[in-house]
Tab-separated table of C-alpha atoms in Angstrom:
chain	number	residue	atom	x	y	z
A	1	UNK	CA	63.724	94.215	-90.006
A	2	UNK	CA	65.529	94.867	-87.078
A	3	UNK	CA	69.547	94.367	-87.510
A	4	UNK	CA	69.287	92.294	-84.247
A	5	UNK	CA	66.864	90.164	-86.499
A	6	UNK	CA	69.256	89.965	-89.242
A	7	UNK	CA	72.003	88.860	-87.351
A	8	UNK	CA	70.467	86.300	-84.865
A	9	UNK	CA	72.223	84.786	-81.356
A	10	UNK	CA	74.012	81.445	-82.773
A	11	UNK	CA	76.692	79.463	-80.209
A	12	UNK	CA	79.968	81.751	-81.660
A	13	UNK	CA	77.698	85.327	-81.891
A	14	UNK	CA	76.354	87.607	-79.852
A	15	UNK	CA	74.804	90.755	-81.301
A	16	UNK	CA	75.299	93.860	-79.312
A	17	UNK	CA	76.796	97.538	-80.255
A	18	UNK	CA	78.859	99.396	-77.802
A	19	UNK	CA	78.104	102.704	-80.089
A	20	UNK	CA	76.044	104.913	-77.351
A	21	UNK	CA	74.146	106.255	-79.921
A	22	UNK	CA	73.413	102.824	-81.715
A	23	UNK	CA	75.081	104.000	-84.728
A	24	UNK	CA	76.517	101.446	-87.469
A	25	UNK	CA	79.506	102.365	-88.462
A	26	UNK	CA	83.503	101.683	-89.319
A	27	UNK	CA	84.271	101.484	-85.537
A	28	UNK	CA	84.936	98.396	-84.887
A	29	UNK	CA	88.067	99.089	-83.359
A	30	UNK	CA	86.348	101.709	-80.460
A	31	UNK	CA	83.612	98.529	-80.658
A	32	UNK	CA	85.869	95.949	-79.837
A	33	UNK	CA	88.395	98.071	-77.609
A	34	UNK	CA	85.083	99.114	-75.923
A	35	UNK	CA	83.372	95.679	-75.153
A	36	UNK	CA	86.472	93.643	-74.931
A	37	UNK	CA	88.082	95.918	-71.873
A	38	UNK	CA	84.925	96.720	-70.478
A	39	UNK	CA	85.150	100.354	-70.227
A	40	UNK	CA	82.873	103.240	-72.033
A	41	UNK	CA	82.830	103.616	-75.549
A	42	UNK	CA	83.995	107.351	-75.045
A	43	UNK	CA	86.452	106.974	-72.808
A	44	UNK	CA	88.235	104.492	-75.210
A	45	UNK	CA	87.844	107.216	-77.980
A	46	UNK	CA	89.732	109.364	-76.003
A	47	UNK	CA	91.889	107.505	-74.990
A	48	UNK	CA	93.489	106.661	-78.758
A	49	UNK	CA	92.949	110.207	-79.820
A	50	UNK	CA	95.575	110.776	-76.773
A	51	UNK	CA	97.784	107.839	-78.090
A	52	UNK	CA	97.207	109.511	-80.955
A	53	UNK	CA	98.987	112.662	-80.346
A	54	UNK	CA	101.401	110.798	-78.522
A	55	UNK	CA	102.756	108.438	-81.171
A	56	UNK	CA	101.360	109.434	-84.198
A	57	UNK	CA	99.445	106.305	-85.079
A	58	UNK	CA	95.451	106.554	-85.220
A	59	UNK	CA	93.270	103.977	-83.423
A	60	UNK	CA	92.695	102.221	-86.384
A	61	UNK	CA	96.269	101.528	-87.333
A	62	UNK	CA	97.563	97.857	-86.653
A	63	UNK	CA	100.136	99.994	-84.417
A	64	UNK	CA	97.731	102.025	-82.699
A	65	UNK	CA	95.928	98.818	-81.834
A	66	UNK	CA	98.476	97.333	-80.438
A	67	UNK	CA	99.692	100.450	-78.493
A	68	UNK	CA	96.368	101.152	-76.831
A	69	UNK	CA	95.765	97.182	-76.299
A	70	UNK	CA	99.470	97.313	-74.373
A	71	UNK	CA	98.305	100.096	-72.717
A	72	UNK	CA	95.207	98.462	-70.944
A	73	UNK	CA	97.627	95.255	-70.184
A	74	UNK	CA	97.161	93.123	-73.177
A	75	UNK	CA	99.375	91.122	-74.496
A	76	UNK	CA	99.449	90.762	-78.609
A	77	UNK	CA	99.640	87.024	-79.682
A	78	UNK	CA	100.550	85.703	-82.877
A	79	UNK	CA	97.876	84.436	-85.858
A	80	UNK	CA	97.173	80.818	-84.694
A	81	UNK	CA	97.139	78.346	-86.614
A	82	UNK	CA	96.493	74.483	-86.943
A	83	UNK	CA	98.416	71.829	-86.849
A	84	UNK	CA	98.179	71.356	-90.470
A	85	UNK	CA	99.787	75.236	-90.833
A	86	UNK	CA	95.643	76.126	-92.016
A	87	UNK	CA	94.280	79.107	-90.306
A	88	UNK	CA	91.162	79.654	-88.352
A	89	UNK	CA	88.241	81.734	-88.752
A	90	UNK	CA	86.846	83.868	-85.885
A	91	UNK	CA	83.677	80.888	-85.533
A	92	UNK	CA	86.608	78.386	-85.000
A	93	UNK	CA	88.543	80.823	-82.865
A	94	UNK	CA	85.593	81.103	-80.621
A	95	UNK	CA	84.980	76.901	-80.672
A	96	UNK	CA	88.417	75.774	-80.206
A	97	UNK	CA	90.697	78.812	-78.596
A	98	UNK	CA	88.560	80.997	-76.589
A	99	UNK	CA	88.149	80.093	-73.077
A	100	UNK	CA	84.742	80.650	-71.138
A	101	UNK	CA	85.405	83.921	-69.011
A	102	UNK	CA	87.896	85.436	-70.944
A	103	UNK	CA	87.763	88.118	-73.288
A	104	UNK	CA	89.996	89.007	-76.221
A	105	UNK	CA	89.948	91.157	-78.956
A	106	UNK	CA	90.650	89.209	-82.425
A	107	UNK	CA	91.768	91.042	-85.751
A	108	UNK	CA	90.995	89.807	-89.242
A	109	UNK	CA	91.363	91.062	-92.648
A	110	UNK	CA	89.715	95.216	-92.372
A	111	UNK	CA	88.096	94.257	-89.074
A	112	UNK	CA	88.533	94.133	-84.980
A	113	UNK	CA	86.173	92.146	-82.998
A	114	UNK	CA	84.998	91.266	-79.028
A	115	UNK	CA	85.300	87.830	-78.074
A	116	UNK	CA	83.566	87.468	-74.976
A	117	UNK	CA	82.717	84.154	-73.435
A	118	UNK	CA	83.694	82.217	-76.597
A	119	UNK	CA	81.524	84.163	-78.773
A	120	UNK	CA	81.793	87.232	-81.054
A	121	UNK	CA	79.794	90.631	-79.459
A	122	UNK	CA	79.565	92.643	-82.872
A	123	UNK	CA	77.012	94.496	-85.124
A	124	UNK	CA	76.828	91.556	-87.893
A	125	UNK	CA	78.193	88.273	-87.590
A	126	UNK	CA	81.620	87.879	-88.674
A	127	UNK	CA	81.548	83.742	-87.646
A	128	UNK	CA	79.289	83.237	-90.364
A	129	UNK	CA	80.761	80.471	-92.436
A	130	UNK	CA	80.060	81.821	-95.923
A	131	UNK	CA	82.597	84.921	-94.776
A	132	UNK	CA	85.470	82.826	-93.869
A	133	UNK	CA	87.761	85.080	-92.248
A	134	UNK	CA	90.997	84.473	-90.723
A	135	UNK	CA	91.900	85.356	-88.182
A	136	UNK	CA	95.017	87.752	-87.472
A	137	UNK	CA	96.416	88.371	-84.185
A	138	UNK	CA	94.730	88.445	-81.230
A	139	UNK	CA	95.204	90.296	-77.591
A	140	UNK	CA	94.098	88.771	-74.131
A	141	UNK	CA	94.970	90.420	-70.859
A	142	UNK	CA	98.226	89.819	-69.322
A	143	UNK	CA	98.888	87.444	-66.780
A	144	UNK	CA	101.652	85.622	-65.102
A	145	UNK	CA	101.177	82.761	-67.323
A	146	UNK	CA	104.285	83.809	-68.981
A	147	UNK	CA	106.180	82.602	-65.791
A	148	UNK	CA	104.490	79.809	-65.316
């Protein structure tokens, strides 16, 4: 079975790998960077490993995240949550938060993650409701809605 198979098109996922070599593996940060900004896989590889010699903190660090998202133009946001104080998972981030045209990139508990047009572009599905995971901070581009 193919893993496109496995993890099927639903209204909150989208499968697709930014790995140019198709490989699955623990880069979803590269994978989100990648697909979220728009820009080859390779270039955002080295681009971190240059942040990396810069600052000290590797591409997979919740620093170097947020360094290299900065970087591009992204501002970090805060965890959302509800009204009731509950938090939301990435399918309910993609339902209720994302906006059609934008992109972000979402973190969660040991994973990064593309949200592109309201829905998550990743290797396996990480909306699926039996996972229930939360979801952390988020980045979005930078615009002058801060002014507004």
């Amino acid at each position: 079975m193919k893993r496109q198979e496995k993890y099927p098109e639903t209204s909150t996922f989208h499968y697709y790998n930014a790995n140019p070599h198709n490989r699955v593996t623990t880069d979803c940060v590269i994978r989100a960077e990648s697909t979220a900004l728009g820009i080859p896989y390779d270039q955002v590889v080295l681009e971190n490993a240059q942040l990396q010699c810069k600052t000290g903190f590797s591409g997979d660090d919740t620093k170097g995240v947020a360094k290299y998202m900065e970087l591009k133009g992204w501002s970090k946001h805060p965890q959302p949550r509800k009204d009731d104080g509950t938090k939301y998972t990435v399918r309910e981030f993609c339902q209720r938060l994302a906006k059609p045209g934008e992109r972000y990139v979402v973190s969660m508990a040991g994973h990064l993650v593309a949200v592109v047009d309201c829905k998550a572009w990743d290797i396996w599905d990480c909306t699926d409701a039996l996972l229930t995971k939360c979801v952390g901070n988020y980045w979005k581009p930078w615009t002058n809605e801060r002014f507004s």
